[in-house]
Amino acid sequence: MIKVSNLYHSYTKDGNYAVKDVSFEVQKGEIFGFLGPSGAGKSTTQNILIGLLALQKGSILIDNVDIAKTKKELFNRIGVSFEHPNVYKKLTGVENLQFHADMYSVKTEDPMKLLEMVGLGEASNKRAEGYSKGMLQRLVFARSMINNPKIWFLDEPTSGLDPGTAATIKDIIKDKKNNGTTIFLTTHNMQIADELCDRVAFINEGEINLIDSPRNLKLQYGEKLIKITQRIDEQVVEKRFSLLSEEEKRELKDILDKDLFETMHSQEATLEEIFIKVTGRRLI
Amino acid sequence: MARIISLIKREFKITIRNYYLFIILAVALILVAVIRFVIPAEMNFEKTLFLTSSPQAEKLLSDTNYNVMKENGNFLQNREDIVVAMEDDYNSIGLALSEKNGEVHIELITQGYENEEIINLAIVDIQYYLGNINVSDDYDVNVLFEGTSLAEVPDNLSVVPLPIMLESALMGLFLIAVMLTLEKDHKTIKAYVTTPGRVHEMLIAKVITMLFYAFISASVIVGLTIGLKGNWAQMLILVGLTSLWSSSLGIVIANMCKSLTSAMMPLVIVSLVLAAPVMSYFAPMFAPNYLRALPTYSLMLGLREALFIESSNALFIQALNYSLVLTVIFMLLMVITSKYAVKNS
């Protein structure tokens, strides 16, 4: 559905690349997470994919269409949800969606249906300037579904949302995936990526370090840990023991035998920890 | 086409909700009030007199106050010197006296913008100095610059082209640049370009919206001051073309700037330059070539001719040609620079 080969991009056009030799493929109906810290090259790659930046070097096929020769009609099949709440503040929620719907030459969704899906039904006739940050985020998200896209680009779709609303948004994303939508998810939120993505790519300093499923990454890079809490001299102390270390396993057994703990949890490595291990950078 | 109609509908909703239409109408009504109630119907200007006389005429004038006139005025050797001097000093009038059939023949040389009252006043003044000598009845009034006459136009109504120019050219230029830079600041332009909608369609919708507002404001101003007199078709053609080139220019400026803040300085400079010919329009004595070369000067003269002077259309044609050329140039520049609209967002 999306095929990117040897993509390079330089803002200064002097060989100083923001994106270097990036290649990946996204299959139909897959949620592909593009993960990395700020400045890693996530936005540059996504902006080239959605036509906001010119393709300088490399090739990109979207739905078998070469974007270097693309016609604007390709955008009938694409939806983009931005992190920035870039809506017309003087228009109401429903007017924003209706205006966007008018831009497409394919059958579009009912704006009210989409607004109700994201919990903005009651605010549909209120001007966007009166919306909270979370409401604006949901409006942008709803707008990206207006043309029922086959390929959906999501940039931090749950950013700024309360847990309940974030859960609704995640359910919608899963639902779309189940209906065959291909989803390109850009985020630095590893929990969301872990929960939603079939595969993730780690991008750092413009280069992709690895691509795999979250499960495979955890198996490959994770370390099985047991976390216990003890009360020592009225202080709660937390300790972690790796099950790969014989010495730590013996120490843990001793604590368990003597019942010297208050709580005990098994723990696997998070995607964030794996990212740090692979790239040497934190996801800031 | 459906997309452009939808874009225009959006522009109207946004501009009305941003009170742009009300601002345009309020400014138009304030300017109407100023024209009707503040600016006096008559204004006077002190002028420089250049004069010359043939030796034969001077003989006939020996018993008159002509010598006083000669001392007070700027006496030059011949008529050609007067024309040269008047071309340099737009606030001047020329007088050439010669002998014709034993009588003094008067030739009054005017700049072209003087109204009949100023000309009559000058003749009365001349006759006072010349006293009771025989003066030929068929005195000539020759115009130096044809087509700038204010004849028959009351001073307050002669102001009308100014607010039309201000609203169709300057306000359109400013508003459209603000609209576009706000789209960049709010990043709504990014959302738009990820749809099948083209950037040039969005820009055309903005230009059409400004065109509509220009027609509305010009109609209010002319309707409430002059009424249905004058050539409305010519007036609307000039207003329409001016709105087209000025809003295209506004878009070119906005395209080249990253934000509203960075667009402000070039907008203010361009607006000041375009407004500068107002001085020459109201004080024709100060009309250097660099001000007369600006399109807004030509526009105001063209509008004045369209609204007040039925007998001629030379200035209208001049303004029309100028506006057409500018419309083509700025619309092309608008299309060429439109890719920067996205890049700079």
XYZ file of C-alpha atoms in Angstrom:
629
model
C 0.000 0.000 0.000
C 2.915 2.319 0.835
C 6.380 1.595 -0.518
C 9.230 3.951 0.308
C 12.643 3.284 -1.219
C 15.932 5.035 -0.493
C 14.324 8.297 0.576
C 16.600 11.264 1.214
C 15.664 14.836 2.065
C 17.820 17.866 2.733
C 16.266 21.190 3.770
C 19.474 22.982 2.922
C 20.021 20.952 -0.271
C 23.697 20.572 0.575
C 24.021 16.929 1.502
C 23.053 17.617 5.112
C 20.131 15.189 5.228
C 17.176 15.294 7.590
C 16.163 11.887 6.197
C 18.807 9.439 4.979
C 18.219 6.318 2.916
C 14.854 5.540 4.472
C 13.100 2.463 3.069
C 10.045 0.607 4.299
C 6.810 -0.950 3.143
C 3.374 -0.855 4.702
C 0.893 -3.594 3.793
C -2.814 -3.118 3.211
C -4.743 -3.115 6.490
C -1.598 -2.745 8.569
C -0.967 -0.186 11.307
C 2.616 0.925 10.867
C 4.138 2.967 13.689
C 6.814 5.478 12.842
C 8.534 6.170 16.117
C 11.237 8.568 17.095
C 12.082 11.621 19.177
C 11.617 15.205 18.011
C 13.892 16.042 15.112
C 14.468 12.399 14.212
C 12.939 12.750 10.748
C 9.394 11.491 11.443
C 7.616 14.634 10.311
C 9.904 15.115 7.314
C 9.121 11.592 6.100
C 5.399 11.995 6.707
C 5.343 15.438 5.047
C 6.949 13.970 1.927
C 4.422 11.125 1.939
C 1.437 13.498 2.161
C 2.827 15.954 -0.391
C 3.705 18.835 1.937
C 7.382 18.479 1.046
C 8.786 17.830 -2.395
C 10.295 14.438 -3.123
C 14.005 15.127 -3.697
C 15.589 11.700 -3.886
C 14.205 8.190 -3.672
C 10.842 6.826 -4.649
C 7.452 6.552 -3.000
C 4.515 4.480 -4.191
C 1.187 5.031 -2.485
C -1.583 2.663 -3.544
C 0.647 1.872 -6.553
C 0.815 5.536 -7.567
C 4.250 7.127 -7.869
C 3.934 10.354 -5.896
C 6.593 12.006 -8.060
C 4.052 11.875 -10.884
C 1.022 12.141 -8.691
C -2.170 13.889 -9.548
C -4.128 15.664 -6.849
C -6.819 12.957 -7.179
C -4.598 10.617 -5.124
C -5.649 12.708 -2.127
C -9.190 11.371 -2.540
C -7.808 8.127 -1.076
C -5.734 9.697 1.695
C -6.707 11.080 5.096
C -4.380 13.096 7.326
C -4.869 13.827 10.994
C -2.457 16.514 12.167
C -1.131 16.934 15.673
C -1.678 20.688 15.395
C -5.391 21.621 15.629
C -5.425 23.279 12.204
C -9.133 23.922 11.779
C -11.012 27.084 10.799
C -11.764 28.578 14.187
C -14.520 30.827 12.861
C -16.418 27.865 11.424
C -18.450 25.442 13.502
C -17.413 21.812 13.850
C -19.910 20.652 11.253
C -19.012 23.524 8.871
C -15.338 22.571 9.105
C -16.122 18.990 8.139
C -18.614 19.985 5.438
C -16.094 22.365 3.856
C -13.497 19.614 3.834
C -15.996 17.132 2.385
C -16.662 19.571 -0.488
C -12.999 19.404 -1.475
C -13.180 15.707 -2.423
C -14.542 14.211 -5.589
C -15.437 10.905 -3.940
C -18.354 9.941 -1.737
C -17.784 11.422 1.704
C -18.991 10.571 5.183
C -21.802 12.393 6.954
C -20.083 15.105 9.070
C -22.561 14.645 11.920
C -21.912 10.892 12.058
C -18.170 11.513 12.396
C -18.631 14.214 15.013
C -20.818 11.906 17.052
C -18.227 9.121 16.728
C -15.609 11.319 18.405
C -18.013 12.723 20.992
C -18.527 16.149 19.403
C -22.167 15.681 18.401
C -23.477 18.218 20.889
C -20.788 20.764 19.988
C -21.258 20.334 16.237
C -22.875 23.750 15.759
C -20.482 25.567 18.044
C -17.659 27.556 16.462
C -14.287 25.826 16.783
C -12.844 28.892 18.526
C -14.899 27.821 21.565
C -13.534 24.252 21.580
C -11.062 22.982 24.175
C -7.691 21.595 23.048
C -8.988 18.037 23.279
C -12.123 18.896 21.286
C -10.019 20.500 18.556
C -7.849 17.387 18.433
C -10.949 15.238 18.001
C -12.264 17.574 15.303
C -9.005 17.218 13.364
C -9.212 13.449 13.806
C -12.834 13.354 12.612
C -11.963 15.559 9.630
C -9.298 13.087 8.514
C -11.985 10.417 8.111
C -14.343 12.556 5.988
C -13.342 10.905 2.683
C -13.277 7.419 4.204
C -9.551 7.117 3.340
C -7.896 3.908 2.226
C -4.597 5.226 3.585
C -4.717 7.125 6.824
C -1.867 9.229 8.219
C -2.177 9.873 11.925
C 0.163 12.238 13.753
C -0.046 11.840 17.540
C -3.793 11.101 17.389
C -4.293 10.847 21.158
C -2.093 13.775 22.144
C -3.815 15.986 24.715
C -6.787 13.665 25.179
C -8.101 12.328 28.478
C -7.805 8.533 28.908
C -11.501 7.916 28.157
C -11.471 9.874 24.900
C -8.098 8.408 23.949
C -9.625 4.935 24.355
C -12.486 5.916 22.003
C -10.008 7.181 19.406
C -7.942 3.992 19.683
C -11.096 1.909 19.193
C -11.927 3.866 16.028
C -8.391 3.291 14.716
C -8.640 -0.467 15.415
C -12.039 -0.535 13.748
C -10.701 1.159 10.618
C -7.799 -1.277 10.481
C -10.234 -4.171 10.694
C -12.095 -2.668 7.737
C -8.921 -2.715 5.650
C -7.608 0.828 6.114
C -3.826 1.122 5.969
C -2.609 3.333 8.797
C 0.666 5.209 9.101
C 0.975 6.307 12.719
C 3.590 8.871 13.687
C 4.163 9.159 17.408
C 6.645 9.330 20.207
C 4.128 7.696 22.532
C 5.422 4.128 22.789
C 2.410 2.874 24.738
C 0.054 3.839 21.916
C 2.420 2.285 19.398
C 2.673 -0.880 21.440
C -1.093 -1.147 21.734
C -2.035 -0.302 18.148
C 0.784 -1.097 15.764
C 1.367 -4.301 13.854
C 4.893 -3.164 13.110
C 6.986 -0.217 14.181
C 9.987 1.539 12.689
C 12.490 3.306 14.946
C 13.848 6.421 13.283
C 16.710 8.386 14.751
C 18.838 11.144 13.214
C 17.105 10.635 9.881
C 17.789 6.918 9.624
C 15.650 3.904 10.348
C 17.397 1.752 12.945
C 15.025 -1.194 12.840
C 11.578 -2.332 11.765
C 9.671 -5.152 13.452
C 6.541 -5.992 15.406
C 6.426 -4.783 19.033
C 6.233 -8.442 20.191
C 9.328 -9.477 18.249
C 11.229 -6.461 19.516
C 10.387 -7.297 23.103
C 11.459 -10.880 22.583
C 14.649 -9.829 20.881
C 15.687 -6.906 23.062
C 13.619 -7.338 26.227
C 14.884 -8.607 29.532
C 12.531 -10.567 31.804
C 12.431 -8.814 35.152
C 10.770 -9.274 38.529
C 10.084 -6.141 40.509
C 9.536 -6.423 44.277
C 8.944 -3.888 47.025
C 10.297 -4.408 50.564
C 9.862 -2.521 53.788
C 13.244 -1.913 55.380
C 13.434 0.301 58.499
C 9.960 1.710 57.737
C 11.132 2.691 54.212
C 9.606 1.174 51.047
C 12.422 -0.028 48.800
C 11.970 -1.195 45.190
C 14.293 -3.799 43.634
C 14.482 -5.398 40.158
C 15.927 -8.828 39.426
C 16.818 -10.087 35.981
C 15.853 -13.692 35.352
C 18.766 -13.969 32.956
C 21.307 -13.506 35.769
C 22.015 -16.543 37.995
C 23.225 -14.349 40.826
C 20.108 -12.159 40.778
C 17.875 -15.245 40.572
C 19.530 -16.635 43.733
C 19.083 -13.315 45.558
C 15.410 -13.207 44.542
C 14.861 -16.803 45.725
C 16.325 -15.924 49.110
C 13.916 -12.989 49.511
C 10.950 -15.128 48.476
C 11.918 -17.965 50.835
C 12.166 -15.578 53.767
C 8.967 -13.751 52.738
C 10.814 -10.430 52.870
C 8.648 -8.575 50.335
C 5.384 -6.642 50.237
C 4.537 -6.733 46.470
C 5.918 -8.595 43.458
C 5.350 -8.009 39.689
C 6.763 -9.515 36.539
C 7.986 -6.908 34.061
C 9.010 -6.943 30.415
C 10.955 -4.261 28.609
C 8.898 -1.416 27.152
C 9.275 -0.187 23.580
C 10.759 2.964 25.032
C 13.496 1.010 26.804
C 14.165 -0.912 23.605
C 14.324 2.357 21.662
C 16.905 3.719 24.097
C 18.866 0.487 23.859
C 18.850 0.573 20.060
C 19.372 4.270 19.397
C 21.012 5.512 22.561
C 18.455 8.347 22.693
C 15.431 9.045 24.824
C 12.048 9.788 23.220
C 11.710 13.451 24.082
C -16.076 24.626 -9.969
C -18.003 23.116 -7.042
C -14.804 23.281 -5.026
C -14.285 26.962 -5.832
C -17.894 27.729 -4.861
C -17.357 25.921 -1.573
C -14.093 27.820 -1.035
C -15.870 31.125 -1.730
C -18.640 30.194 0.720
C -15.990 29.468 3.341
C -14.247 32.818 2.665
C -17.542 34.670 3.099
C -18.337 32.885 6.348
C -14.870 33.544 7.749
C -14.640 37.164 6.612
C -18.140 37.985 7.837
C -17.452 36.318 11.190
C -14.166 38.233 11.385
C -16.240 41.406 10.779
C -14.311 42.210 7.560
C -17.516 43.088 5.684
C -18.662 45.328 8.527
C -15.260 47.026 8.668
C -15.408 47.684 4.920
C -18.942 49.046 5.146
C -18.187 51.120 8.252
C -15.117 52.665 6.607
C -17.138 53.335 3.447
C -19.877 55.076 5.449
C -17.357 57.133 7.430
C -15.738 58.256 4.168
C -19.169 59.108 2.742
C -19.872 61.234 5.832
C -16.509 62.985 5.484
C -17.199 63.739 1.795
C -20.697 65.029 2.408
C -20.306 66.904 5.676
C -16.642 67.656 6.414
C -14.916 68.595 3.162
C -16.044 72.021 1.950
C -17.631 72.263 -1.489
C -15.069 74.873 -2.518
C -11.363 75.156 -1.890
C -8.903 77.808 -3.069
C -5.263 77.483 -3.970
C -2.611 80.201 -4.247
C -0.863 79.901 -7.600
C 2.339 81.142 -9.209
C 1.900 83.355 -12.269
C 4.367 83.150 -15.179
C 3.905 85.871 -17.780
C 5.377 87.145 -20.993
C 4.451 89.901 -23.426
C 5.452 90.979 -26.876
C 7.020 94.484 -27.331
C 3.918 95.541 -29.337
C 1.597 94.473 -26.495
C 3.759 96.283 -23.969
C 3.413 99.508 -25.937
C -0.387 99.168 -25.717
C -0.084 98.513 -21.992
C 2.189 101.437 -21.149
C -0.594 103.398 -19.408
C -1.798 100.491 -17.273
C -0.741 98.675 -14.112
C 0.940 96.040 -16.246
C 4.353 97.015 -14.912
C 3.161 96.240 -11.376
C 1.916 92.885 -12.612
C 5.238 92.270 -14.316
C 7.123 93.006 -11.108
C 4.841 90.817 -8.949
C 4.717 87.945 -11.401
C 7.533 85.922 -12.913
C 8.316 87.548 -16.210
C 9.814 85.287 -18.867
C 11.124 86.011 -22.352
C 8.622 84.039 -24.427
C 5.755 81.559 -24.375
C 8.040 78.518 -24.642
C 9.801 79.564 -21.418
C 6.423 79.746 -19.724
C 5.536 76.208 -20.786
C 8.885 74.903 -19.508
C 8.450 76.740 -16.183
C 4.883 75.471 -15.793
C 5.916 71.883 -16.426
C 8.278 72.176 -13.466
C 5.765 73.927 -11.226
C 2.404 72.179 -11.292
C 0.899 74.919 -9.085
C 1.241 77.656 -11.672
C -0.642 79.440 -14.359
C 0.730 81.201 -17.474
C -0.159 84.439 -19.208
C 1.069 85.419 -22.694
C 0.119 88.884 -23.982
C 0.467 89.832 -27.620
C -0.900 92.405 -30.051
C -3.772 91.483 -32.371
C -5.486 93.999 -34.633
C -4.352 96.898 -32.448
C -5.685 95.306 -29.298
C -4.083 93.282 -26.510
C -4.670 89.570 -27.017
C -4.675 87.414 -23.883
C -3.635 83.803 -23.810
C -4.128 82.048 -20.508
C -2.146 78.823 -20.139
C -3.512 76.410 -17.565
C -2.286 73.097 -16.193
C -5.539 71.365 -16.954
C -6.851 70.617 -13.478
C -8.156 74.148 -12.808
C -11.900 74.560 -12.563
C -13.849 77.358 -14.262
C -13.911 79.498 -11.127
C -10.121 79.579 -10.921
C -9.901 80.512 -14.622
C -12.535 83.268 -14.293
C -10.775 84.616 -11.221
C -7.500 84.771 -13.122
C -9.135 86.667 -16.003
C -10.756 89.162 -13.643
C -7.388 89.668 -11.989
C -5.703 90.273 -15.338
C -8.384 92.721 -16.427
C -7.914 94.657 -13.179
C -4.232 95.181 -13.915
C -4.792 95.984 -17.583
C -7.355 98.687 -16.746
C -9.412 100.373 -19.455
C -7.357 99.554 -22.497
C -8.781 97.664 -25.448
C -8.609 93.931 -24.873
C -9.488 91.467 -27.565
C -12.679 89.562 -26.648
C -11.458 86.246 -28.008
C -8.912 85.503 -25.284
C -7.517 81.961 -25.411
C -7.415 79.473 -22.602
C -4.885 76.778 -23.479
C -4.504 73.688 -21.397
C -1.020 72.331 -20.803
C -1.971 68.833 -19.633
C -5.204 67.687 -21.241
C -7.503 65.450 -19.305
C -6.830 66.463 -15.716
C -9.617 69.009 -15.557
C -11.713 69.313 -12.437
C -14.222 71.400 -14.270
C -17.797 71.172 -12.992
C -16.851 68.853 -10.131
C -17.712 70.139 -6.646
C -14.696 69.808 -4.377
C -16.393 67.493 -1.901
C -17.473 65.063 -4.633
C -14.077 65.158 -6.304
C -12.922 63.293 -3.173
C -15.030 60.230 -4.098
C -12.265 58.423 -6.069
C -10.089 58.440 -2.954
C -12.251 56.183 -0.730
C -12.939 53.940 -3.710
C -9.206 53.598 -4.250
C -8.599 53.063 -0.541
C -11.169 50.289 -0.249
C -10.757 48.534 -3.589
C -6.970 48.722 -3.709
C -5.419 49.219 -0.316
C -7.912 47.509 1.956
C -8.245 44.563 -0.433
C -4.473 44.202 -0.557
C -4.219 44.287 3.212
C -7.194 42.044 4.012
C -6.295 39.300 1.574
C -2.698 39.212 2.809
C -3.981 38.983 6.386
C -6.396 36.185 5.436
C -3.648 34.167 3.771
C -0.995 34.698 6.427
C -3.522 33.729 9.096
C -4.070 30.472 7.200
C -0.339 29.913 7.492
C -0.229 30.880 11.160
C -3.136 28.535 11.946
C -1.695 25.871 9.591
C -5.107 25.403 7.954
C -3.377 25.656 4.595
C -1.551 22.386 5.396
C -4.852 20.612 5.937
C -6.175 22.061 2.692
C -3.263 20.897 0.533
C -3.720 17.311 1.700
C -7.094 17.311 -0.068
C -7.611 17.254 -3.844
C -8.100 21.048 -3.632
C -5.456 23.086 -5.473
C -3.681 26.083 -3.941
C -4.584 28.281 -6.908
C -8.283 27.423 -6.429
C -8.055 28.628 -2.832
C -6.329 31.835 -3.936
C -8.896 32.464 -6.687
C -11.683 32.103 -4.110
C -10.016 34.727 -1.935
C -9.583 37.100 -4.882
C -13.253 36.680 -5.870
C -14.340 37.402 -2.299
C -12.293 40.608 -2.275
C -13.729 41.545 -5.678
C -17.225 41.240 -4.286
C -16.344 43.422 -1.289
C -14.740 46.015 -3.586
C -17.956 46.226 -5.647
C -20.071 46.509 -2.503
C -17.968 49.302 -0.985
C -17.641 51.244 -4.277
C -21.397 50.988 -4.841
C -22.137 52.235 -1.325
C -19.702 55.146 -1.657
C -20.794 56.243 -5.132
C -24.483 55.536 -4.508
C -24.610 57.637 -1.356
C -22.585 60.555 -2.705
C -23.110 60.868 -6.439
C -26.136 58.668 -6.868
C -26.796 57.145 -10.251
C -24.980 59.896 -12.162
C -21.724 59.166 -13.910
C -20.649 56.100 -15.808
C -21.131 53.251 -13.319
C -20.002 50.609 -15.803
C -16.629 52.308 -16.274
C -16.334 52.879 -12.527
C -17.063 49.212 -11.729
C -14.642 48.011 -14.412
C -11.827 50.062 -12.853
C -12.798 48.980 -9.340
C -12.905 45.329 -10.413
C -9.528 45.398 -12.129
C -7.947 47.318 -9.269
C -9.321 44.793 -6.803
C -7.907 41.965 -8.932
C -4.380 43.325 -9.172
C -4.226 44.622 -5.624
C -5.475 41.392 -4.057
C -3.100 39.419 -6.282
C -0.298 41.680 -5.061
C -1.436 41.073 -1.471
C -1.253 37.328 -2.092
C 2.215 37.624 -3.648
C 3.423 39.431 -0.514
C 1.727 36.891 1.768
C 3.156 34.003 -0.271
C 6.668 35.279 0.251
C 6.263 35.794 4.010
C 6.179 33.125 6.690
C 3.721 34.795 9.041
C 1.455 37.764 9.535
C 4.174 39.488 11.549
C 6.754 39.167 8.776
C 4.199 40.284 6.158
C 3.332 43.487 8.036
C 6.367 45.531 7.041
C 6.147 44.931 3.263
C 2.383 45.462 3.408
C 2.719 48.794 5.174
C 5.438 49.954 2.756
C 3.455 48.943 -0.354
C 0.301 50.558 1.053
C 2.115 53.808 1.791
C 3.606 53.881 -1.711
C 0.223 53.204 -3.307
C -1.439 55.854 -1.133
C 1.173 58.522 -1.946
C -0.550 59.800 -5.151
C -3.414 61.039 -2.960
C -1.261 64.128 -2.360
C -1.043 64.815 -6.077
C -4.726 64.150 -6.582
C -5.774 66.721 -4.018
C -2.934 69.140 -4.555
C -2.249 68.886 -8.293
C 0.399 71.543 -7.910
C 2.467 68.740 -6.348
C 2.444 65.975 -8.931
C 5.973 64.829 -9.701
C 6.382 62.134 -12.342
C 7.169 59.404 -9.824
C 3.782 59.907 -8.167
C 1.922 60.203 -11.449
C 3.515 56.921 -12.540
C 1.854 54.981 -9.720
C -1.292 53.029 -10.653
C -3.403 54.564 -7.913
C -2.909 58.049 -9.414
C -4.085 56.842 -12.778
C -6.968 55.017 -11.060
C -8.204 58.111 -9.239
C -8.088 60.234 -12.394
C -9.821 57.467 -14.348
C -12.535 57.175 -11.698
C -12.997 60.941 -11.651
C -13.445 60.973 -15.395
C -15.804 57.993 -15.317
C -17.948 59.558 -12.630
C -17.927 63.242 -13.557
C -16.812 63.875 -17.126
C -19.067 62.503 -19.836
C -17.305 64.175 -22.743
C -14.023 62.318 -22.453
C -12.702 58.862 -21.655
C -8.961 59.301 -22.228
C -8.112 58.923 -18.542
C -10.467 55.985 -18.155
C -8.732 54.210 -21.046
C -5.337 55.022 -19.552
C -6.359 53.652 -16.140
C -7.993 50.628 -17.773
C -4.853 49.738 -19.704
C -2.665 50.243 -16.671
C -4.942 48.089 -14.495
C -5.152 45.353 -17.125
C -1.376 45.128 -17.385
C -0.999 45.047 -13.597
C -3.742 42.435 -13.262
C -1.972 40.122 -15.703
C 1.435 40.680 -14.061
C 0.309 40.227 -10.461
C -1.951 37.261 -11.231
C 0.962 35.513 -12.924
C 3.196 36.321 -9.970
C 0.475 35.041 -7.656
C 0.409 31.677 -9.446
C 4.218 31.491 -9.615
C 4.656 32.272 -5.926
C 1.756 30.130 -4.730
C 4.042 27.167 -4.124
C 5.749 29.291 -1.460
C 2.393 29.666 0.281
C 2.672 26.055 1.374
C 6.438 25.967 1.741
C 6.431 29.003 4.020
C 3.671 27.557 6.161
